[in-house]
Amino acid sequence: MTAVQPIPAGYMQDARGRLVPEDQVKEQDKLRDQCVSDLVDQAKAISQQLTEFKRKALADIADLLQIAADKYEVTLGGKKGNVSLASYNGQYKIQRVFAEQIHFSEELEAAKELFAVCLDKWTENADVNVRALVDRAFRTTRSGQIKTAELLGLLQLEIDDRDWQLATAALKDSIRVSGSTVYVRVYERIGDSDRYQQIPLDLASVRGAA
């Protein structure tokens, strides 16, 4: 790995790697640079804290499960498994959740054509809701990503039609599991109700000050 060269005092480095005397850098550029650098430093620190929290949470949950297994002299069948743990008073709940990482093979294109055959065959008799589900499922996001949940939702529709069943079979055959991701989710009970609200641990879920 190439060592990072220190920037001499009185200079700033631009995006091309050139050293520019500070007195030649616009004040707005300096303010922007300071703002971005400060926020990045804070983000790195928070990211590290989340990493350490997740590592500790998974280790603590695993230890708790092992203690229970030792008590009853049983051997746990692998490290994977969804678990929900609650505090004694029921105020808090922590879940360990394993989610499979799914992608689709080239057979997805065959499934797409088969679903299209169904919709074309049904024409005016096609259920508008079914047509909307199919159209939405095969429409990628703006970044070109496949909508996994939407596609899997088509498998829940029970339609007595040979072409539809061929289409769902092709869709099932296209599914590939490439691994799994483990999540730690933390919940707090809402007042005295039996409902829980997740404590956000990602920026998208955190309420902004604005």
Coordinates of C-alpha atoms in Angstrom, one line a residue:
M1 CA 0.0 0.0 0.0
T2 CA 1.3 3.4 -1.0
A3 CA 2.0 5.7 2.0
V4 CA -0.1 8.8 2.2
Q5 CA 2.2 11.8 1.7
P6 CA 1.6 14.6 4.4
I7 CA 0.4 17.9 3.1
P8 CA 2.8 20.7 3.9
A9 CA 1.6 23.5 6.2
G10 CA 0.0 26.3 4.3
Y11 CA -1.2 24.1 1.5
M12 CA -4.4 22.2 0.5
Q13 CA -4.6 19.3 -1.9
D14 CA -7.2 19.5 -4.6
A15 CA -9.1 16.6 -6.3
R16 CA -6.3 16.1 -8.8
G17 CA -3.7 15.7 -6.1
R18 CA -2.1 19.0 -6.6
L19 CA -0.9 21.2 -3.7
V20 CA -2.5 24.6 -3.7
P21 CA -1.4 27.4 -1.3
E22 CA -4.2 28.1 1.1
D23 CA -4.3 31.8 0.3
Q24 CA -5.2 30.8 -3.3
V25 CA -8.2 28.7 -2.2
K26 CA -11.6 30.4 -2.1
E27 CA -13.2 30.9 1.3
Q28 CA -16.3 29.0 0.2
D29 CA -14.2 26.1 -0.9
K30 CA -12.4 26.1 2.5
L31 CA -15.8 26.2 4.3
R32 CA -17.1 23.3 2.2
D33 CA -14.0 21.3 2.8
Q34 CA -14.2 21.8 6.6
C35 CA -17.9 20.9 6.7
V36 CA -17.4 17.7 4.7
S37 CA -14.3 16.7 6.6
D38 CA -16.0 17.2 10.0
L39 CA -19.1 15.3 9.0
V40 CA -17.0 12.4 7.6
D41 CA -15.0 12.2 10.8
Q42 CA -18.2 11.9 12.8
A43 CA -19.7 9.4 10.4
K44 CA -16.6 7.2 10.6
A45 CA -16.8 7.3 14.4
I46 CA -20.5 6.4 14.4
S47 CA -19.9 3.6 11.9
Q48 CA -17.2 2.1 14.1
Q49 CA -19.6 2.3 17.1
L50 CA -22.3 0.5 15.2
T51 CA -19.8 -2.2 14.1
E52 CA -18.7 -2.7 17.7
F53 CA -22.4 -2.7 18.9
K54 CA -23.4 -5.4 16.4
R55 CA -20.4 -7.5 17.2
K56 CA -21.1 -7.3 20.9
A57 CA -24.8 -7.9 20.5
L58 CA -24.3 -11.0 18.4
A59 CA -21.7 -12.3 20.8
D60 CA -24.0 -11.7 23.8
I61 CA -27.0 -13.3 22.1
A62 CA -24.9 -16.3 21.2
D63 CA -23.6 -16.6 24.8
L64 CA -27.2 -16.5 26.1
L65 CA -28.3 -19.2 23.8
Q66 CA -25.3 -21.3 24.7
I67 CA -26.1 -21.0 28.4
A68 CA -29.7 -22.2 27.8
A69 CA -28.3 -25.1 25.7
D70 CA -25.8 -26.1 28.4
K71 CA -28.6 -26.0 31.0
Y72 CA -30.6 -28.6 29.2
E73 CA -27.5 -30.4 27.9
V74 CA -28.4 -30.0 24.2
T75 CA -26.2 -29.1 21.3
L76 CA -27.2 -26.2 19.1
G77 CA -27.6 -27.1 15.5
G78 CA -25.5 -24.4 13.9
K79 CA -25.1 -20.7 14.4
K80 CA -28.0 -19.5 12.3
G81 CA -31.5 -19.0 13.5
N82 CA -33.8 -16.1 14.2
V83 CA -34.2 -15.2 17.9
S84 CA -36.3 -12.7 19.8
L85 CA -35.3 -11.7 23.3
A86 CA -37.4 -9.5 25.6
S87 CA -36.5 -7.7 28.8
Y88 CA -38.0 -8.9 32.0
N89 CA -40.6 -6.2 32.1
G90 CA -41.4 -6.5 28.4
Q91 CA -40.4 -2.9 27.7
Y92 CA -37.6 -3.8 25.2
K93 CA -37.1 -6.5 22.6
I94 CA -34.0 -7.5 20.6
Q95 CA -34.1 -9.7 17.5
R96 CA -31.4 -11.5 15.7
V97 CA -32.6 -12.1 12.2
F98 CA -30.9 -13.9 9.3
A99 CA -32.0 -12.8 5.8
E100 CA -31.0 -14.7 2.7
Q101 CA -29.3 -12.8 -0.1
I102 CA -31.2 -13.6 -3.2
H103 CA -30.3 -13.0 -6.9
F104 CA -31.9 -14.2 -10.1
S105 CA -30.3 -16.3 -12.9
E106 CA -30.9 -15.9 -16.7
E107 CA -34.1 -18.0 -16.2
L108 CA -35.7 -14.8 -15.0
E109 CA -36.0 -13.6 -18.6
A110 CA -37.9 -16.7 -19.5
A111 CA -40.2 -16.2 -16.6
K112 CA -40.8 -12.6 -17.8
E113 CA -41.8 -13.8 -21.3
L114 CA -44.1 -16.4 -19.8
F115 CA -45.9 -13.9 -17.6
A116 CA -46.2 -11.6 -20.7
V117 CA -47.9 -14.5 -22.6
C118 CA -50.4 -14.9 -19.8
L119 CA -51.3 -11.2 -19.8
D120 CA -51.5 -11.1 -23.6
K121 CA -53.7 -14.2 -23.6
W122 CA -56.1 -12.9 -21.0
T123 CA -56.2 -9.4 -22.7
E124 CA -59.4 -7.7 -21.5
N125 CA -60.3 -10.4 -19.1
A126 CA -57.0 -10.1 -17.2
D127 CA -57.4 -8.9 -13.6
V128 CA -56.1 -5.3 -13.6
N129 CA -54.6 -5.9 -10.1
V130 CA -52.7 -9.0 -11.4
R131 CA -51.4 -7.0 -14.4
A132 CA -50.3 -4.2 -12.2
L133 CA -48.4 -6.7 -9.9
V134 CA -46.6 -8.2 -12.8
D135 CA -45.7 -4.9 -14.4
R136 CA -44.4 -3.5 -11.0
A137 CA -42.5 -6.7 -10.2
F138 CA -40.5 -6.6 -13.5
R139 CA -39.9 -2.9 -13.5
T140 CA -36.4 -2.2 -12.1
T141 CA -35.5 0.7 -9.8
R142 CA -33.9 3.8 -11.0
S143 CA -30.5 2.4 -10.3
G144 CA -31.4 -0.8 -12.3
Q145 CA -31.9 -3.1 -9.3
I146 CA -34.4 -5.9 -9.5
K147 CA -37.3 -5.7 -7.0
T148 CA -36.8 -9.0 -5.2
A149 CA -39.8 -8.7 -2.9
E150 CA -42.1 -7.8 -5.7
L151 CA -41.0 -10.8 -7.8
L152 CA -41.3 -13.2 -4.9
G153 CA -44.8 -11.8 -4.3
L154 CA -45.9 -13.2 -7.6
L155 CA -45.3 -16.7 -6.3
Q156 CA -48.0 -16.1 -3.7
L157 CA -50.7 -15.8 -6.4
E158 CA -52.6 -19.0 -7.0
I159 CA -53.9 -18.8 -10.5
D160 CA -55.3 -21.9 -12.3
D161 CA -53.7 -21.4 -15.6
R162 CA -51.0 -23.6 -17.2
D163 CA -49.0 -20.7 -18.6
W164 CA -49.1 -18.9 -15.3
Q165 CA -47.9 -22.0 -13.5
L166 CA -45.1 -22.4 -16.1
A167 CA -44.1 -18.7 -15.5
T168 CA -44.0 -19.2 -11.7
A169 CA -42.0 -22.4 -12.1
A170 CA -39.4 -20.5 -14.3
L171 CA -39.3 -17.7 -11.7
K172 CA -38.7 -20.3 -8.9
D173 CA -35.9 -21.9 -10.9
S174 CA -34.3 -18.5 -11.4
I175 CA -33.9 -17.9 -7.7
R176 CA -30.3 -18.3 -6.4
V177 CA -29.3 -17.9 -2.7
S178 CA -25.8 -16.4 -2.6
G179 CA -25.5 -16.1 1.2
S180 CA -27.2 -14.6 4.2
T181 CA -26.9 -11.4 6.2
V182 CA -27.5 -11.2 10.0
Y183 CA -29.4 -8.2 11.4
V184 CA -29.8 -7.0 15.0
R185 CA -33.0 -5.1 15.5
V186 CA -33.9 -3.3 18.7
Y187 CA -37.5 -2.4 19.8
E188 CA -39.2 -0.4 22.5
R189 CA -42.8 -0.9 23.6
I190 CA -45.1 2.0 22.8
G191 CA -46.6 3.1 26.1
D192 CA -48.7 0.4 27.7
S193 CA -49.7 -1.2 24.4
D194 CA -48.7 -4.5 23.0
R195 CA -47.0 -2.8 20.0
Y196 CA -43.3 -2.1 19.6
Q197 CA -41.4 0.6 17.7
Q198 CA -38.0 -0.1 16.3
I199 CA -35.2 2.0 17.5
P200 CA -33.5 3.2 14.3
L201 CA -29.9 2.3 13.8
D202 CA -29.6 3.6 10.2
L203 CA -29.7 7.1 8.9
A204 CA -32.7 6.6 6.6
S205 CA -34.9 5.8 9.6
V206 CA -33.7 8.5 11.9
R207 CA -35.8 11.6 12.1
G208 CA -34.0 14.7 11.0
A209 CA -34.0 18.0 12.9
A210 CA -35.4 19.9 9.9

